[in-house]
Coordinates of C-alpha atoms in Angstrom, one line a residue:
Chain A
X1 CA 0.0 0.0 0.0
X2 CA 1.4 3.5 -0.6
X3 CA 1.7 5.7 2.4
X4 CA 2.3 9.7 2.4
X5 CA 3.7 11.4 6.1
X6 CA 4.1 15.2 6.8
X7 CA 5.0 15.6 10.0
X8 CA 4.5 18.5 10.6
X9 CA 0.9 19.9 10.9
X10 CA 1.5 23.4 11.6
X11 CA 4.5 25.7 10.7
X12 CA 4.6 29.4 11.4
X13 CA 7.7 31.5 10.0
X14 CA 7.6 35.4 9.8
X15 CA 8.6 36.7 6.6
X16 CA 11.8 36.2 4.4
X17 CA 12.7 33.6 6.2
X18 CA 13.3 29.4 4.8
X19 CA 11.5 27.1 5.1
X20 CA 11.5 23.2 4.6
X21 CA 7.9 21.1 4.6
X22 CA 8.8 17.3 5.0
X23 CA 7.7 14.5 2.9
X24 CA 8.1 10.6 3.2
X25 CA 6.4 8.1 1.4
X26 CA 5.7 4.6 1.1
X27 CA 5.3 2.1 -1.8
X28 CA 6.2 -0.9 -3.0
X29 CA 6.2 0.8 -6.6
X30 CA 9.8 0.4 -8.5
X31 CA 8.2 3.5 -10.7
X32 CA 5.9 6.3 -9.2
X33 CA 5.3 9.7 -9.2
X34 CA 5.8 12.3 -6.2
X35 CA 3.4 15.6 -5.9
X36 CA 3.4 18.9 -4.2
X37 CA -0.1 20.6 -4.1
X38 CA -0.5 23.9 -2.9
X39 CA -3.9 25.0 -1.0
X40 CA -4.9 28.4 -0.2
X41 CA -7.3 29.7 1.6
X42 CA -9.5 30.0 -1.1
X43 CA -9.5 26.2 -1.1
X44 CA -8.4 25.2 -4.8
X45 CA -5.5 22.7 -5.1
X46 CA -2.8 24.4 -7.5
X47 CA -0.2 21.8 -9.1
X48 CA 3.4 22.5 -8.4
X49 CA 5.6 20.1 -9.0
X50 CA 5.6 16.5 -9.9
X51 CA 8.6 14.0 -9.9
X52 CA 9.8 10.6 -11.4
X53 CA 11.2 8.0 -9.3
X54 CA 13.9 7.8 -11.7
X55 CA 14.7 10.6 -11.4
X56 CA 16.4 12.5 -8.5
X57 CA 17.9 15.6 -9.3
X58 CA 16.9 18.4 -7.3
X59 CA 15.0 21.2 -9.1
X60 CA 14.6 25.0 -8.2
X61 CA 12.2 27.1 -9.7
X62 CA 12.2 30.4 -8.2
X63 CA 12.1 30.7 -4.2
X64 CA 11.0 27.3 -4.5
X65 CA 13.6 24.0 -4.3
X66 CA 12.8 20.4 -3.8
X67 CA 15.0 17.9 -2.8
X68 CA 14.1 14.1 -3.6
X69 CA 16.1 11.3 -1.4
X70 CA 15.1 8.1 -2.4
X71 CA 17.6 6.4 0.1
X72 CA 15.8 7.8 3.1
X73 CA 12.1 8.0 0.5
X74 CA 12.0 12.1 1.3
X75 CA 10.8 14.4 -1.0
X76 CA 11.4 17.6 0.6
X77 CA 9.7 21.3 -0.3
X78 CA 11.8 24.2 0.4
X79 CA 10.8 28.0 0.5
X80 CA 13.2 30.1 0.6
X81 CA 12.9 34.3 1.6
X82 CA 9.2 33.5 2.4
X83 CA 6.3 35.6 1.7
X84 CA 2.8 36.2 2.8
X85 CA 1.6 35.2 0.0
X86 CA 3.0 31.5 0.4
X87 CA 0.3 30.8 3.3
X88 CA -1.2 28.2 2.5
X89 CA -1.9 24.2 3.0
X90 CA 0.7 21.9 1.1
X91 CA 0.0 18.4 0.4
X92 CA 2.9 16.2 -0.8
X93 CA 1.1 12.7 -2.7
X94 CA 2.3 10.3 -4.4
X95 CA 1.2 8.0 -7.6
X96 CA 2.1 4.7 -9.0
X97 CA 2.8 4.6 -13.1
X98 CA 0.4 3.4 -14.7
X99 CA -3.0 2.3 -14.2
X100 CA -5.1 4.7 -12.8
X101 CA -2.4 6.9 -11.4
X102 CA -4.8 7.8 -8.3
X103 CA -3.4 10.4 -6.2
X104 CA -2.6 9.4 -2.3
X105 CA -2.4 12.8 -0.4
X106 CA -0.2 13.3 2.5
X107 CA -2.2 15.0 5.8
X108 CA -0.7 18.5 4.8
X109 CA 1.1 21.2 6.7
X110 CA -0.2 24.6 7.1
X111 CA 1.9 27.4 6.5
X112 CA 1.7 30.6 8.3
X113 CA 3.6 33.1 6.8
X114 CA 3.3 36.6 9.4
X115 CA 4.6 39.8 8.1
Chain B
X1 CA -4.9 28.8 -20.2
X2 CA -7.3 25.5 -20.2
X3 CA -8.6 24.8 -16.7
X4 CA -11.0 21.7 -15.1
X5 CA -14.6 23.7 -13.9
X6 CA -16.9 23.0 -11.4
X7 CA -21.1 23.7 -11.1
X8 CA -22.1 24.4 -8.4
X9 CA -19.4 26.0 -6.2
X10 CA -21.9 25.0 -3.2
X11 CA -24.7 22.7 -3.2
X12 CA -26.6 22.5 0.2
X13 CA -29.2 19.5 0.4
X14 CA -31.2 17.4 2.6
X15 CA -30.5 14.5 4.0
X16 CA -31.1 11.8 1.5
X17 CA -32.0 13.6 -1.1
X18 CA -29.6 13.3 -4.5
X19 CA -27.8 15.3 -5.8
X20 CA -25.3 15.7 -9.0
X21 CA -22.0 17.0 -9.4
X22 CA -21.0 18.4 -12.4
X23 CA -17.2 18.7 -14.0
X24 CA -16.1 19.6 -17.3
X25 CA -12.6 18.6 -17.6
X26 CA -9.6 20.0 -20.1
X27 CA -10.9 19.3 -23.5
X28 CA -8.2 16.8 -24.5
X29 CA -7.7 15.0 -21.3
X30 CA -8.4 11.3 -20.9
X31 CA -8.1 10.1 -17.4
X32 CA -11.0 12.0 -14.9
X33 CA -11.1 11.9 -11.1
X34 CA -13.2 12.6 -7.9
X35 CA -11.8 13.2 -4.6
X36 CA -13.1 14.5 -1.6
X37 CA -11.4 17.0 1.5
X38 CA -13.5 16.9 4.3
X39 CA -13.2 20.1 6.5
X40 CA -9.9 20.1 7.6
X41 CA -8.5 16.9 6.5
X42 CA -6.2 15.1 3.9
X43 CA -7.6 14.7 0.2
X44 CA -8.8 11.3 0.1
X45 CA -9.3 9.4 -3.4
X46 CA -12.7 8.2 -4.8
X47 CA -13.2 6.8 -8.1
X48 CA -10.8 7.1 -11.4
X49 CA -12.5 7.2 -14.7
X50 CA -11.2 6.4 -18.3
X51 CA -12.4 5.3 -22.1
X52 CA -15.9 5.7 -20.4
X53 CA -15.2 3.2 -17.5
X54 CA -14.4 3.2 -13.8
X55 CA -10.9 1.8 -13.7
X56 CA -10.1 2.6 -10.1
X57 CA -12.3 3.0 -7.1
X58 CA -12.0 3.7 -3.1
X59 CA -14.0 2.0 -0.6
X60 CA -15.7 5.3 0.3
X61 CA -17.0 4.6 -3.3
X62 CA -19.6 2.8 -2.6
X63 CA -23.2 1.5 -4.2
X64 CA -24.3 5.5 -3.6
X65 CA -22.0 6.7 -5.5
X66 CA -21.9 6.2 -9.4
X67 CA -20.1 8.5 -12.2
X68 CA -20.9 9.7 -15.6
X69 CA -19.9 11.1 -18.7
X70 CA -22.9 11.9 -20.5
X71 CA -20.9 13.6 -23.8
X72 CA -17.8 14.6 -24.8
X73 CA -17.2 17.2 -21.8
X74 CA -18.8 16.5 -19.0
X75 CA -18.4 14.4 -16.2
X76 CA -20.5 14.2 -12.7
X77 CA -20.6 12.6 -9.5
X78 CA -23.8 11.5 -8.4
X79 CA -24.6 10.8 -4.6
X80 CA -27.9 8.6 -4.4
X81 CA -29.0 9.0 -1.1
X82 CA -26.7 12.0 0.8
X83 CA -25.6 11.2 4.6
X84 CA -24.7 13.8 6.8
X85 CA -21.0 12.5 6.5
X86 CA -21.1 13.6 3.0
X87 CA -20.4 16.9 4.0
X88 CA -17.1 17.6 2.4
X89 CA -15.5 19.5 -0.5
X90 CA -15.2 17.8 -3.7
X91 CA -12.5 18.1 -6.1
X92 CA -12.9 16.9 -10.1
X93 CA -9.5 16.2 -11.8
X94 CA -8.2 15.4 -15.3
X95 CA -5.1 14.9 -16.9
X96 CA -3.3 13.6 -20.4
X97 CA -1.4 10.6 -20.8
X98 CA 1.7 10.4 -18.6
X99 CA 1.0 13.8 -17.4
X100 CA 0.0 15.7 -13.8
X101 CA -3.7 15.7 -12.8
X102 CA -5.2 19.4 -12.8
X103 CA -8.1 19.8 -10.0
X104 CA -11.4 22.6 -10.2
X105 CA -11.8 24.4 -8.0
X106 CA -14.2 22.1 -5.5
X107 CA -17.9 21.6 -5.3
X108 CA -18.5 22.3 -1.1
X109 CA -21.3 20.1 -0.3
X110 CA -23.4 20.5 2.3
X111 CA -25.8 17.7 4.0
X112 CA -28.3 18.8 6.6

């Protein structure tokens, strides 16, 4: 069965400063996918990034940074100079490759972001 | 930019009563989705949908449930009989072959 743990529930930062949103997963999958969902508090889910197991380079794209471990299964969401704006819920989930490719969603971790 | 939509953005209803939930996805996506947030809790899977079958189902999806897609863009979630644990936003999805799923923006449903 596939699995998705965030830790942490809540995490309050006060602006510019980094942050890191843990992710560790669970499958039995030799290929999958691994997700990061943003959710605002206008509820919609807003895709971010999505990664193949094969595939564990780090990426950066803007203030944002993920770091994928497949030795210790982390996928790992990094903010860096945070902003206000970044508030939000953020759901890491993870799919198997093919099939139905159903999502499994972690709990999420709310991010405060004070000015 | 192409984007999955959602009718209504909040349905209220009776216990027991039915009622319909209505998705058009991305016009040239092949693989739909319903899941479901209840208020304050993780996204949780319910059915998977493709070449006008169910290929994937939760247990939450059960006999009440049932999903359709009537023509060539839409594609609705039908609750037979609403419970009170119902309640819960629901999210439509879509994607293309090998690709990420793209949510609407929820349906908030609302059993009383």
């Amino acid at each position: 069965a596939q699995k998705v743990t965030q830790a942490q529930t809540e995490i309050s930062v006060v602006e510019k400063e980094d942050v890191t949103l843990d992710c560790v997963y669970e499958t039995r999958d030799t290929t999958y996918y691994l997700f990061w969902y943003k959710q605002p508090p206008s509820g919609e889910l807003v895709f971010l990034i999505r990664r193949n197991s094969f595939d564990e380079q780090n990426e950066i794209s803007g203030r944002y940074s993920w770091n994928f471990q497949k030795s210790t299964s982390s996928f790992n969401f990094t903010i860096t100079a945070s902003q206000v704006v970044d508030s939000a819920v953020y759901f890491c989930a993870l799919s198997g490759r093919g099939g139905s490719e159903k999502l499994v969603f972690g709990k999420g971790t709310k991010l405060t972001v004070n000015p | 930019e192409p984007e999955v939509t959602q009718t209504p953005s909040h349905q209220v209803t009776q216990m027991g009563q039915e009622v319909i939930l209505r998705c058009v996805p991305i016009s040239n996506h092949l693989y739909f989705y319903w899941y479901r947030q209840i208020l304050g809790q993780k996204v949780e899977f319910l059915v998977s949908f493709y070449n006008n079958e169910i290929s994937e189902k939760s247990e939450i999806f059960d006999d009440q449930f049932s999903v359709e897609r009537p023509d060539g863009s839409n594609f609705t979630l039908k609750i037979r009989s609403t419970k009170l644990e119902d309640s819960a936003m629901y999210f439509c999805a879509s994607r293309a072959d090998q690709m990420e799923q793209f949510f609407g923006p929820g349906t908030r449903l609302t059993v009383l």
